[in-house]
Amino acid sequence: MQMQFKTPLKPDDDFVSRLRLTKEGIKYVFHHDLFRAADERLCFRGRVELVCIVDGRLAGSPDYDRAFEPYIDRVKE
């Protein structure tokens, strides 16, 4: 997990949350950005990598592949 705190939010600030999912090999990568609604300024950026362990080894998961298929962004970063 990587987290970058860019611009502070104040208690009354509205914000926009944007989440994107990519697949890199057997890894699923969740990209999460928070923007202050008033000026679209980036406040937070997170990257979370998910891997599956099957029988004690890193492996792909057909169940996750099916579940995440509609949400995976196929554009290469």
XYZ file of N, CA and C in Angstrom:
231
model
N 0.847 -1.162 0.000
C 0.000 0.000 0.000
C 0.897 1.230 0.000
N 0.580 2.160 -0.883
C 1.271 3.453 -0.935
C 0.234 4.545 -0.722
N 0.575 5.524 0.109
C -0.337 6.639 0.359
C 0.441 7.940 0.275
N -0.150 8.912 -0.404
C 0.435 10.244 -0.498
C -0.630 11.255 -0.086
N -0.320 12.055 0.911
C -1.225 13.095 1.376
C -0.747 14.405 0.767
N -1.559 14.999 -0.092
C -1.132 16.140 -0.899
C -1.602 17.482 -0.329
N -2.896 17.652 -0.197
C -3.492 18.909 0.266
C -4.476 18.585 1.382
N -4.391 19.262 2.524
C -5.298 18.926 3.620
C -6.756 19.279 3.299
N -7.649 18.472 3.817
C -9.077 18.778 3.782
C -9.469 19.333 5.138
N -10.380 20.296 5.138
C -10.918 20.847 6.385
C -12.235 20.134 6.701
N -12.696 20.190 7.939
C -13.895 19.439 8.332
C -15.131 19.681 7.452
N -15.327 20.873 6.933
C -16.526 21.155 6.134
C -16.305 21.003 4.634
N -15.115 20.610 4.213
C -14.834 20.461 2.781
C -15.583 19.272 2.188
N -16.191 19.510 1.036
C -16.732 18.404 0.242
C -15.600 17.873 -0.611
N -15.639 16.580 -0.895
C -14.580 16.001 -1.718
C -15.167 14.966 -2.676
N -14.406 14.672 -3.704
C -14.779 13.691 -4.710
C -13.797 12.535 -4.604
N -14.327 11.324 -4.563
C -13.510 10.116 -4.491
C -13.543 9.423 -5.845
N -12.378 9.097 -6.374
C -12.288 8.388 -7.653
C -11.443 7.142 -7.456
N -12.001 6.011 -7.859
C -11.332 4.723 -7.707
C -11.237 4.058 -9.069
N -10.065 3.517 -9.355
C -9.829 2.831 -10.623
C -9.123 1.518 -10.309
N -9.406 0.494 -11.094
C -8.819 -0.822 -10.884
C -8.097 -1.248 -12.151
N -6.841 -1.682 -12.000
C -6.090 -2.228 -13.124
C -5.576 -3.608 -12.717
N -5.152 -4.369 -13.718
C -4.557 -5.675 -13.440
C -3.182 -5.701 -14.077
N -2.178 -6.037 -13.270
C -0.790 -6.106 -13.722
C -0.293 -7.515 -13.440
N -0.293 -8.357 -14.458
C 0.057 -9.761 -14.249
C -1.001 -10.408 -13.385
N -0.598 -10.982 -12.250
C -1.579 -11.584 -11.342
C -2.020 -10.612 -10.251
N -1.475 -9.387 -10.274
C -1.804 -8.364 -9.271
C -2.999 -7.534 -9.710
N -3.883 -7.253 -8.766
C -4.925 -6.245 -8.962
C -4.438 -4.990 -8.263
N -4.552 -3.850 -8.937
C -4.068 -2.597 -8.362
C -5.239 -1.615 -8.291
N -5.529 -1.157 -7.080
C -6.577 -0.172 -6.843
C -5.912 1.193 -6.733
N -6.348 2.143 -7.558
C -5.828 3.510 -7.566
C -6.937 4.405 -7.006
N -6.673 5.065 -5.901
C -7.689 5.876 -5.239
C -7.207 7.313 -5.104
N -8.001 8.250 -5.605
C -7.691 9.674 -5.497
C -8.850 10.394 -4.831
N -8.527 11.344 -3.952
C -9.519 12.233 -3.353
C -9.205 13.657 -3.810
N -10.229 14.362 -4.292
C -10.081 15.737 -4.751
C -11.012 16.630 -3.954
N -10.525 17.805 -3.587
C -11.390 18.798 -2.955
C -12.388 19.277 -3.998
N -13.674 19.224 -3.699
C -14.721 19.527 -4.680
C -14.677 20.980 -5.153
N -14.335 21.899 -4.281
C -14.380 23.323 -4.628
C -13.434 23.693 -5.762
N -12.250 23.067 -5.799
C -11.257 23.456 -6.813
C -10.591 22.263 -7.503
N -11.107 21.049 -7.250
C -10.557 19.820 -7.858
C -9.076 19.601 -7.519
N -8.627 20.139 -6.420
C -7.237 19.962 -6.010
C -7.040 18.569 -5.406
N -5.987 17.878 -5.826
C -5.697 16.543 -5.320
C -5.324 16.621 -3.844
N -6.027 15.859 -3.020
C -5.769 15.846 -1.580
C -5.104 14.549 -1.128
N -5.435 13.456 -1.782
C -4.913 12.147 -1.378
C -4.776 11.262 -2.604
N -3.712 10.485 -2.634
C -3.526 9.478 -3.688
C -3.068 8.193 -3.005
N -3.775 7.114 -3.314
C -3.434 5.820 -2.743
C -3.321 4.761 -3.826
N -2.478 3.796 -3.579
C -2.309 2.651 -4.480
C -2.228 1.412 -3.597
N -3.136 0.482 -3.839
C -3.188 -0.749 -3.058
C -3.072 -1.918 -4.025
N -2.136 -2.814 -3.753
C -1.932 -3.988 -4.598
C -2.484 -5.220 -3.888
N -3.258 -6.002 -4.623
C -3.867 -7.216 -4.096
C -3.332 -8.407 -4.874
N -2.855 -9.402 -4.161
C -2.433 -10.661 -4.787
C -3.137 -11.802 -4.067
N -3.246 -12.923 -4.754
C -3.897 -14.096 -4.174
C -2.854 -15.165 -3.900
N -3.049 -15.873 -2.820
C -2.190 -17.001 -2.479
C -3.067 -18.251 -2.514
N -2.690 -19.186 -3.383
C -3.420 -20.444 -3.533
C -2.449 -21.580 -3.199
N -2.811 -22.383 -2.228
C -1.950 -23.491 -1.771
C -0.544 -22.998 -1.422
N -0.468 -21.832 -0.770
C 0.808 -21.299 -0.308
C 1.653 -20.607 -1.371
N 1.126 -20.438 -2.572
C 1.898 -19.800 -3.646
C 1.089 -18.665 -4.277
N 1.793 -17.652 -4.775
C 1.125 -16.590 -5.521
C 0.492 -17.190 -6.760
N -0.754 -16.822 -7.021
C -1.459 -17.390 -8.168
C -2.598 -16.463 -8.581
N -3.055 -16.633 -9.792
C -4.234 -15.917 -10.252
C -5.475 -16.513 -9.609
N -6.551 -15.760 -9.626
C -7.808 -16.222 -9.047
C -8.928 -16.058 -10.073
N -9.422 -17.158 -10.629
C -10.539 -17.050 -11.569
C -11.773 -16.394 -10.940
N -11.982 -16.604 -9.639
C -13.126 -15.985 -8.960
C -12.992 -14.465 -8.952
N -11.805 -13.954 -8.591
C -11.589 -12.504 -8.612
C -11.624 -11.975 -10.043
N -11.062 -12.726 -10.982
C -11.107 -12.292 -12.383
C -12.551 -12.058 -12.821
N -13.430 -12.991 -12.512
C -14.847 -12.840 -12.888
C -15.498 -11.681 -12.139
N -15.238 -11.581 -10.849
C -15.874 -10.535 -10.037
C -15.428 -9.136 -10.453
N -14.135 -8.973 -10.777
C -13.589 -7.649 -11.096
C -13.665 -7.289 -12.573
N -13.980 -8.246 -13.430
C -13.959 -8.015 -14.879
C -14.673 -6.728 -15.317
N -15.881 -6.435 -14.821
C -16.566 -5.218 -15.283
C -15.874 -3.913 -14.857
N -14.964 -3.986 -13.900
C -14.388 -2.779 -13.320
C -12.926 -2.540 -13.719
N -12.291 -3.515 -14.336
C -10.873 -3.388 -14.643
C -10.656 -2.429 -15.799
N -9.796 -1.441 -15.565
C -9.412 -0.470 -16.586
C -8.276 -1.086 -17.382
N -8.498 -1.317 -18.646
C -7.520 -2.008 -19.486
C -6.440 -1.079 -20.051
N -6.505 0.219 -19.756
C -5.503 1.165 -20.255
C -4.220 0.991 -19.456
N -3.112 0.832 -20.132
C -1.803 0.669 -19.469
C -1.325 2.017 -18.981
N -0.808 2.055 -17.739
C -0.303 3.321 -17.181
C 1.040 3.658 -17.744
